[in-house]
Short mmCIF file of C-alpha atoms and ligand atoms in Angstrom, two decimals:
data_model
loop_
_atom_site.label_atom_id
_atom_site.label_comp_id
_atom_site.label_asym_id
_atom_site.label_seq_id
_atom_site.Cartn_x
_atom_site.Cartn_y
_atom_site.Cartn_z
CA MET U 880 -25.20 -15.31 26.45
CA LYS U 881 -27.28 -12.15 26.32
CA LEU U 882 -25.28 -9.78 24.11
CA LEU U 883 -25.55 -6.14 23.10
CA VAL U 884 -24.32 -5.55 19.54
CA THR U 885 -23.65 -1.90 18.77
CA GLY U 886 -23.69 -1.09 15.07
CA GLY U 887 -25.53 -4.31 14.29
CA ALA U 888 -27.30 -2.71 11.32
CA GLY U 889 -23.96 -2.12 9.56
CA TYR U 890 -21.96 -4.44 7.32
CA ILE U 891 -19.74 -6.30 9.78
CA GLY U 892 -22.08 -5.86 12.74
CA SER U 893 -25.02 -7.42 10.91
CA VAL U 894 -23.02 -10.48 9.80
CA CYS U 895 -21.72 -10.98 13.34
CA ALA U 896 -25.18 -10.50 14.85
CA ALA U 897 -26.58 -13.12 12.46
CA ARG U 898 -23.87 -15.60 13.42
CA LEU U 899 -24.40 -14.93 17.13
CA VAL U 900 -28.13 -15.65 16.79
CA GLU U 901 -27.37 -18.82 14.82
CA SER U 902 -25.04 -19.90 17.64
CA GLY U 903 -27.85 -19.61 20.16
CA HIS U 904 -27.09 -16.25 21.75
CA GLU U 905 -29.75 -13.70 22.65
CA VAL U 906 -28.91 -10.52 20.74
CA VAL U 907 -30.02 -6.91 21.10
CA VAL U 908 -28.82 -4.51 18.39
CA VAL U 909 -28.42 -0.81 19.05
CA ASP U 910 -27.74 1.34 16.00
CA ASP U 911 -28.63 4.94 15.11
CA LEU U 912 -28.87 4.03 11.39
CA SER U 913 -26.51 6.90 10.51
CA THR U 914 -24.73 4.50 8.16
CA GLY U 915 -26.54 1.20 8.80
CA HIS U 916 -29.78 -0.18 7.39
CA GLU U 917 -32.69 -1.40 9.48
CA ASP U 918 -33.35 -4.27 7.04
CA ALA U 919 -29.81 -5.55 7.73
CA VAL U 920 -30.73 -6.34 11.35
CA PRO U 921 -31.04 -10.14 11.46
CA ASP U 922 -34.30 -11.88 12.30
CA GLY U 923 -34.71 -12.90 15.91
CA VAL U 924 -32.97 -9.79 17.19
CA ARG U 925 -34.43 -6.97 19.25
CA PHE U 926 -33.57 -3.71 17.52
CA VAL U 927 -33.17 -0.40 19.33
CA ARG U 928 -32.70 2.64 17.11
CA ALA U 929 -30.66 5.03 19.22
CA ASP U 930 -27.32 6.71 19.75
CA VAL U 931 -25.09 4.10 21.40
CA GLY U 932 -23.68 6.43 24.06
CA GLU U 933 -27.10 7.74 25.02
CA ALA U 934 -28.87 4.38 25.06
CA ALA U 935 -26.17 2.26 26.70
CA PRO U 936 -26.84 3.02 30.39
CA ALA U 937 -30.54 2.09 30.31
CA LEU U 938 -30.02 -0.89 28.02
CA LEU U 939 -27.13 -2.40 29.97
CA ALA U 940 -29.02 -1.94 33.24
CA GLU U 941 -31.27 -4.77 31.97
CA GLY U 942 -28.33 -7.13 32.49
CA PHE U 943 -26.07 -8.36 29.68
CA ASP U 944 -23.25 -10.89 29.55
CA GLY U 945 -21.30 -8.88 27.03
CA VAL U 946 -21.04 -6.18 24.39
CA LEU U 947 -19.73 -6.40 20.84
CA HIS U 948 -18.90 -2.84 19.88
CA PHE U 949 -18.98 -2.30 16.10
CA ALA U 950 -20.66 1.11 15.91
CA ALA U 951 -18.18 3.67 14.59
CA LYS U 952 -17.35 6.25 11.99
CA SER U 953 -14.95 4.45 9.66
CA LEU U 954 -13.97 6.51 6.61
CA VAL U 955 -10.30 7.41 6.60
CA GLY U 956 -10.66 10.37 4.20
CA GLU U 957 -13.64 11.82 6.07
CA SER U 958 -11.70 11.54 9.32
CA MET U 959 -8.94 13.76 7.88
CA GLN U 960 -11.44 16.46 6.87
CA ASP U 961 -13.73 16.27 9.90
CA PRO U 962 -11.75 14.86 12.84
CA GLY U 963 -14.16 16.18 15.47
CA THR U 964 -16.89 13.85 14.25
CA TYR U 965 -14.49 10.95 14.73
CA TRP U 966 -13.25 11.93 18.19
CA THR U 967 -16.82 12.44 19.35
CA GLY U 968 -18.49 9.61 17.42
CA ASN U 969 -15.81 7.04 18.17
CA VAL U 970 -13.98 8.02 21.37
CA VAL U 971 -16.65 9.88 23.36
CA THR U 972 -19.31 7.32 22.48
CA SER U 973 -17.02 4.43 23.43
CA LEU U 974 -16.15 6.04 26.78
CA ARG U 975 -19.84 6.41 27.54
CA LEU U 976 -20.33 2.76 26.63
CA LEU U 977 -17.41 1.67 28.84
CA ASP U 978 -18.79 3.66 31.78
CA ALA U 979 -22.25 2.21 31.26
CA MET U 980 -20.72 -1.29 31.23
CA ARG U 981 -18.85 -0.57 34.47
CA GLU U 982 -21.97 0.85 36.08
CA ALA U 983 -24.08 -2.16 35.05
CA GLY U 984 -21.36 -4.72 35.77
CA THR U 985 -21.32 -6.00 32.17
CA PRO U 986 -18.36 -8.38 32.20
CA ARG U 987 -17.20 -8.78 28.54
CA LEU U 988 -16.32 -6.57 25.58
CA VAL U 989 -15.25 -7.41 22.04
CA PHE U 990 -14.14 -4.28 20.21
CA SER U 991 -13.72 -3.62 16.47
CA SER U 992 -10.25 -2.16 16.19
CA THR U 993 -8.34 -1.76 12.94
CA ALA U 994 -5.07 -2.17 11.08
CA ALA U 995 -5.16 1.62 10.81
CA THR U 996 -3.89 1.78 14.43
CA TYR U 997 -0.45 0.73 13.12
CA GLY U 998 -0.09 3.30 10.35
CA GLU U 999 2.76 2.77 7.88
CA PRO U 1000 4.35 -0.53 8.94
CA GLU U 1001 8.09 -0.95 9.43
CA ARG U 1002 7.77 -4.67 8.78
CA VAL U 1003 5.20 -7.00 7.25
CA PRO U 1004 3.50 -9.19 8.20
CA ILE U 1005 2.37 -6.88 11.01
CA VAL U 1006 2.48 -8.36 14.51
CA GLU U 1007 0.48 -6.99 17.46
CA SER U 1008 3.64 -5.68 19.13
CA ALA U 1009 4.42 -3.45 16.12
CA PRO U 1010 4.54 0.30 16.81
CA THR U 1011 1.15 2.01 16.71
CA ARG U 1012 1.55 5.24 14.76
CA PRO U 1013 -1.76 5.91 13.02
CA THR U 1014 -1.56 8.23 10.04
CA ASN U 1015 -5.15 9.48 10.19
CA PRO U 1016 -7.73 10.47 12.85
CA TYR U 1017 -9.77 7.31 12.18
CA GLY U 1018 -6.87 5.10 13.26
CA ALA U 1019 -5.97 7.49 16.10
CA THR U 1020 -9.49 7.32 17.55
CA LYS U 1021 -9.56 3.51 17.40
CA LEU U 1022 -6.15 3.40 19.10
CA ALA U 1023 -7.36 5.80 21.80
CA ILE U 1024 -10.31 3.49 22.49
CA ASP U 1025 -7.95 0.51 22.69
CA HIS U 1026 -5.94 2.39 25.33
CA ALA U 1027 -9.10 3.22 27.28
CA ILE U 1028 -10.17 -0.43 27.18
CA THR U 1029 -6.78 -1.52 28.56
CA SER U 1030 -7.16 0.80 31.53
CA TYR U 1031 -10.75 -0.31 32.21
CA ALA U 1032 -9.62 -3.94 32.14
CA ASP U 1033 -6.76 -3.16 34.55
CA ALA U 1034 -8.79 -1.03 36.93
CA HIS U 1035 -12.26 -2.58 36.79
CA GLY U 1036 -11.70 -6.20 35.79
CA LEU U 1037 -13.27 -5.90 32.33
CA ALA U 1038 -12.70 -8.96 30.13
CA ALA U 1039 -11.84 -7.39 26.79
CA VAL U 1040 -10.65 -8.42 23.34
CA SER U 1041 -9.83 -5.96 20.55
CA LEU U 1042 -9.79 -7.36 17.04
CA ARG U 1043 -7.74 -5.38 14.53
CA TYR U 1044 -9.34 -5.96 11.16
CA PHE U 1045 -7.35 -5.80 7.95
CA ASN U 1046 -9.36 -5.55 4.68
CA VAL U 1047 -12.77 -7.08 5.28
CA ALA U 1048 -14.73 -8.21 2.23
CA GLY U 1049 -17.27 -10.77 1.07
CA ALA U 1050 -20.83 -11.27 2.25
CA TYR U 1051 -23.03 -13.71 4.07
CA SER U 1052 -26.52 -14.45 2.80
CA ARG U 1053 -28.46 -11.16 2.73
CA PHE U 1054 -25.80 -9.37 4.79
CA GLY U 1055 -23.16 -7.50 2.85
CA GLU U 1056 -21.46 -4.20 2.17
CA ARG U 1057 -23.64 -1.29 1.04
CA HIS U 1058 -22.24 2.00 2.17
CA THR U 1059 -23.80 5.20 0.88
CA THR U 1060 -20.30 6.57 0.49
CA GLU U 1061 -18.22 3.68 -0.79
CA THR U 1062 -14.43 3.97 -0.68
CA HIS U 1063 -13.38 0.32 -0.53
CA LEU U 1064 -11.82 -1.32 -3.55
CA ILE U 1065 -13.84 -4.55 -3.97
CA PRO U 1066 -17.35 -3.02 -3.74
CA ILE U 1067 -16.29 -0.20 -6.07
CA VAL U 1068 -14.93 -2.63 -8.67
CA LEU U 1069 -18.10 -4.71 -8.44
CA GLN U 1070 -20.25 -1.61 -8.85
CA VAL U 1071 -18.50 -1.00 -12.17
CA ALA U 1072 -19.20 -4.61 -13.16
CA SER U 1073 -22.86 -4.30 -12.23
CA GLY U 1074 -23.25 -0.99 -14.06
CA THR U 1075 -24.03 1.18 -11.03
CA ARG U 1076 -20.69 2.99 -11.28
CA ARG U 1077 -19.12 4.24 -14.48
CA SER U 1078 -15.42 3.99 -13.90
CA LEU U 1079 -12.66 2.68 -11.73
CA SER U 1080 -9.40 4.39 -10.83
CA ILE U 1081 -6.57 2.33 -9.40
CA TYR U 1082 -4.66 4.66 -7.13
CA GLY U 1083 -0.96 4.36 -7.88
CA ASP U 1084 1.08 1.98 -10.03
CA ASP U 1085 4.49 3.04 -8.77
CA TYR U 1086 4.56 1.45 -5.32
CA PRO U 1087 7.54 -0.73 -4.33
CA THR U 1088 5.49 -3.92 -4.79
CA PRO U 1089 5.79 -6.70 -7.41
CA ASP U 1090 3.26 -5.12 -9.81
CA GLY U 1091 3.49 -1.52 -8.61
CA THR U 1092 0.03 -1.44 -6.98
CA CYS U 1093 -0.76 -1.58 -3.25
CA VAL U 1094 -1.05 -4.95 -1.53
CA ARG U 1095 -3.76 -5.71 1.04
CA ASP U 1096 -4.77 -8.66 3.21
CA TYR U 1097 -8.41 -9.55 2.47
CA ILE U 1098 -10.39 -11.34 5.13
CA HIS U 1099 -13.82 -12.84 4.52
CA VAL U 1100 -16.48 -11.30 6.75
CA LEU U 1101 -17.65 -14.78 7.85
CA ASP U 1102 -14.17 -15.71 9.05
CA LEU U 1103 -14.13 -12.38 10.83
CA ALA U 1104 -17.44 -13.20 12.53
CA ASP U 1105 -16.05 -16.56 13.69
CA ALA U 1106 -13.21 -14.70 15.40
CA HIS U 1107 -15.75 -12.64 17.37
CA LEU U 1108 -17.44 -15.78 18.66
CA LEU U 1109 -14.06 -17.16 19.73
CA ALA U 1110 -13.10 -13.84 21.32
CA LEU U 1111 -16.25 -13.93 23.47
CA ASP U 1112 -15.24 -17.35 24.75
CA HIS U 1113 -11.62 -16.39 25.38
CA ALA U 1114 -12.17 -13.02 27.06
CA ALA U 1115 -10.66 -13.18 30.54
CA GLU U 1116 -11.44 -10.99 33.55
CA GLY U 1117 -9.01 -8.11 34.02
CA SER U 1118 -7.25 -8.65 30.71
CA HIS U 1119 -7.30 -6.81 27.37
CA GLN U 1120 -6.18 -9.06 24.53
CA ILE U 1121 -5.44 -7.60 21.10
CA TYR U 1122 -5.37 -9.67 17.90
CA ASN U 1123 -4.84 -8.92 14.24
CA LEU U 1124 -7.38 -10.46 11.90
CA GLY U 1125 -6.04 -11.12 8.45
CA THR U 1126 -4.97 -14.17 6.50
CA GLY U 1127 -1.26 -13.40 6.27
CA THR U 1128 -1.48 -13.24 2.46
CA GLY U 1129 -1.54 -10.07 0.40
CA PHE U 1130 -3.20 -9.41 -2.95
CA SER U 1131 -2.36 -6.44 -5.14
CA ASN U 1132 -4.97 -4.00 -6.41
CA ARG U 1133 -4.30 -5.27 -9.93
CA ALA U 1134 -4.91 -8.85 -8.77
CA VAL U 1135 -8.19 -7.81 -7.12
CA VAL U 1136 -9.44 -6.15 -10.30
CA GLN U 1137 -8.37 -9.13 -12.43
CA THR U 1138 -10.13 -11.58 -10.08
CA CYS U 1139 -13.27 -9.43 -10.22
CA ARG U 1140 -13.11 -9.67 -14.04
CA GLU U 1141 -12.88 -13.45 -13.81
CA VAL U 1142 -15.71 -13.76 -11.29
CA THR U 1143 -18.11 -11.37 -13.02
CA GLY U 1144 -17.23 -12.01 -16.67
CA HIS U 1145 -17.26 -8.24 -17.14
CA PRO U 1146 -14.26 -6.41 -18.70
CA ILE U 1147 -14.23 -3.78 -15.87
CA PRO U 1148 -12.27 -0.99 -17.54
CA ALA U 1149 -9.80 0.59 -15.15
CA GLU U 1150 -7.39 3.48 -15.37
CA PHE U 1151 -4.45 4.34 -13.19
CA ALA U 1152 -4.65 7.49 -11.12
CA PRO U 1153 -2.20 9.16 -8.72
CA ARG U 1154 -1.63 7.60 -5.31
CA ARG U 1155 -4.29 8.18 -2.65
CA ALA U 1156 -2.84 10.14 0.28
CA GLY U 1157 -2.02 8.00 3.30
CA ASP U 1158 -2.13 4.58 1.58
CA PRO U 1159 0.67 2.30 2.84
CA ALA U 1160 2.21 0.17 0.05
CA VAL U 1161 1.66 -3.15 1.82
CA LEU U 1162 -0.65 -4.08 4.72
CA VAL U 1163 -0.52 -7.75 5.61
CA ALA U 1164 -1.33 -9.20 9.02
CA SER U 1165 0.45 -11.79 11.01
CA ALA U 1166 -2.51 -13.85 12.20
CA ASP U 1167 -0.36 -16.13 14.36
CA ALA U 1168 -1.53 -14.71 17.69
CA ALA U 1169 -5.24 -15.16 16.87
CA ALA U 1170 -4.50 -18.72 15.74
CA GLU U 1171 -2.52 -19.54 18.86
CA HIS U 1172 -4.66 -17.89 21.53
CA LEU U 1173 -8.17 -17.94 20.02
CA GLY U 1174 -7.80 -21.09 17.91
CA TRP U 1175 -8.92 -19.00 14.92
CA LYS U 1176 -8.23 -20.26 11.44
CA PRO U 1177 -9.74 -18.36 8.50
CA GLU U 1178 -11.26 -20.78 6.01
CA ARG U 1179 -12.28 -18.59 3.09
CA THR U 1180 -8.85 -17.18 2.28
CA ASP U 1181 -9.09 -17.55 -1.48
CA LEU U 1182 -9.64 -14.19 -3.16
CA HIS U 1183 -11.90 -15.82 -5.75
CA THR U 1184 -14.24 -17.10 -2.98
CA ILE U 1185 -14.31 -13.73 -1.22
CA ILE U 1186 -15.13 -11.86 -4.42
CA THR U 1187 -17.69 -14.45 -5.55
CA ASP U 1188 -19.61 -13.97 -2.30
CA ALA U 1189 -19.41 -10.17 -2.62
CA TRP U 1190 -20.60 -10.41 -6.24
CA GLU U 1191 -23.60 -12.59 -5.34
CA PHE U 1192 -24.56 -9.97 -2.77
CA THR U 1193 -24.11 -7.15 -5.31
CA CYS U 1194 -26.39 -8.96 -7.79
CA ARG U 1195 -29.22 -9.60 -5.32
N1 UFG M 2563 -8.32 1.68 -4.21
C1 UFG M 2563 -8.25 2.02 -5.53
N2 UFG M 2563 -9.38 2.54 -6.10
C2 UFG M 2563 -10.53 2.75 -5.43
C3 UFG M 2563 -10.57 2.39 -4.05
C4 UFG M 2563 -9.45 1.86 -3.47
O1 UFG M 2563 -7.23 1.85 -6.20
O2 UFG M 2563 -11.50 3.24 -6.02
C5 UFG M 2563 -7.11 1.11 -3.59
C6 UFG M 2563 -6.58 1.90 -2.42
O3 UFG M 2563 -5.80 2.98 -2.87
C7 UFG M 2563 -5.79 0.84 -1.68
C8 UFG M 2563 -6.60 -0.44 -1.92
O4 UFG M 2563 -7.42 -0.17 -3.05
O5 UFG M 2563 -4.53 0.71 -2.27
C9 UFG M 2563 -7.50 -0.81 -0.79
O6 UFG M 2563 -8.26 0.33 -0.43
P1 UFG M 2563 -9.56 0.24 0.49
O7 UFG M 2563 -10.10 1.62 0.62
O8 UFG M 2563 -10.44 -0.84 0.00
O9 UFG M 2563 -8.97 -0.25 1.87
P2 UFG M 2563 -7.77 0.36 2.76
O10 UFG M 2563 -6.65 -0.62 2.66
O11 UFG M 2563 -7.49 1.76 2.46
O12 UFG M 2563 -8.49 0.37 4.16
C10 UFG M 2563 -8.34 -0.64 5.07
C11 UFG M 2563 -9.56 -0.68 5.97
C12 UFG M 2563 -9.65 0.59 6.75
C13 UFG M 2563 -8.38 0.82 7.46
C14 UFG M 2563 -7.21 0.82 6.51
C15 UFG M 2563 -5.89 0.97 7.19
O13 UFG M 2563 -10.71 -0.86 5.18
O14 UFG M 2563 -10.70 0.49 7.69
O15 UFG M 2563 -7.18 -0.39 5.81
O16 UFG M 2563 -4.96 1.62 6.37
F1 UFG M 2563 -8.40 2.04 8.08
#
C-alpha cells in the first residue's frame, strides 16, 4: 500500500514507519519536526517537512491507500497549562486531515488514540466499552478526534481503526524515545542511570496498590507497531473500530525502577515525592478485543526485555 505517516519523525511514528517499509509498503512521512527528529525518519521513506493540516490536501491528492496518524501534542501536564495548543494542534489538525482524506478519497485511517480517553477507570482491566471521562485536555482532544472519526466513517465510508495506547516503551534499532521534554518514567529512570539526569522522584507511595506506587501497563513499541500493520489489514469500509493496546499486566513504579537497576547495573537513587496531579492509581488494559478482532498478540511483554531495549537505545 502507499501510506502517509503523519508524525513519522517521532518515537512511535518512526518505529511504525520502519516496520511498514520492512513489510513492503511505500511510505511518505509528513512531520513538522516540532517534537520529532529528521534523523529518525527511516531509510527508504520520502520525508515532507510540513504542518500536517496544511500539507495534507496536496499530498493526499497524489493518491494514497491509507493514513497512519501519529502526529500530535502529547504531554498531559502541558495540555493542562496550554489547552489551546492541544485543541488546535490535535483536533483542528486532525479535522483538516480527515477533510483532505475525504476530498482525495483516501480509504483507510489508523489513528493513535490513548488510554487517557478513559480517565480514572472504574474497573481494571479497562475494556473499550468503559466510560470515557478524560481528566486532562490531552485525553479530551484525542477523544474528540475519535468521535470525529466515527462520524466520518458513518457518513463517508471511511475505514478507520483507533488504537488506544497504554504505556509505550522500549526501542527498535536506531528508533527510540528522545523527547526534549521528557515526562515518562522509563526514559527518566534510564537518564539517571546513564548520568544525563541527576535525580529521580517517584510520585506517590500511598496509592491503594500492593506497594503503594502507581501501576501501569507497559507495551513494547515493536508490539505496538505490529498492531498498526494488523489494523491496516482489518480496517473495514464505513466502520470505526477502537482497540486498547496493552498487555493486560501492570507493573508498579517501584518495580520499574528496580528492573532498571537490574538491567543497567546502576544503583539509580530515587526519592519519593508527592503524587503527580491527575495520575490514576492503576491503568491496565484489557487487550482481549485486539486479540480477538485483529489477531494481535504482544510478544515482548516482559518488563526486563522492554527496559533492556530502551537501555540499549539510551546507550547508543
Ligand atoms: N513517574 C514518576 N516519576 C517520574 C515520571 C513518572 O514517578 O519522573 C510516574 C508517574 O507518576 C506515573 C508513572 O510513573 O505513576 C508513569 O508515568 P508516565 O508519565 O511514564 O506515564 P503515564 O501513565 O502518566 O502516561 C501514560 C501515557 C500518556 C497517557 C496517560 C494516561 O504515556 O500518553 O498514560 O493517563 F496520557
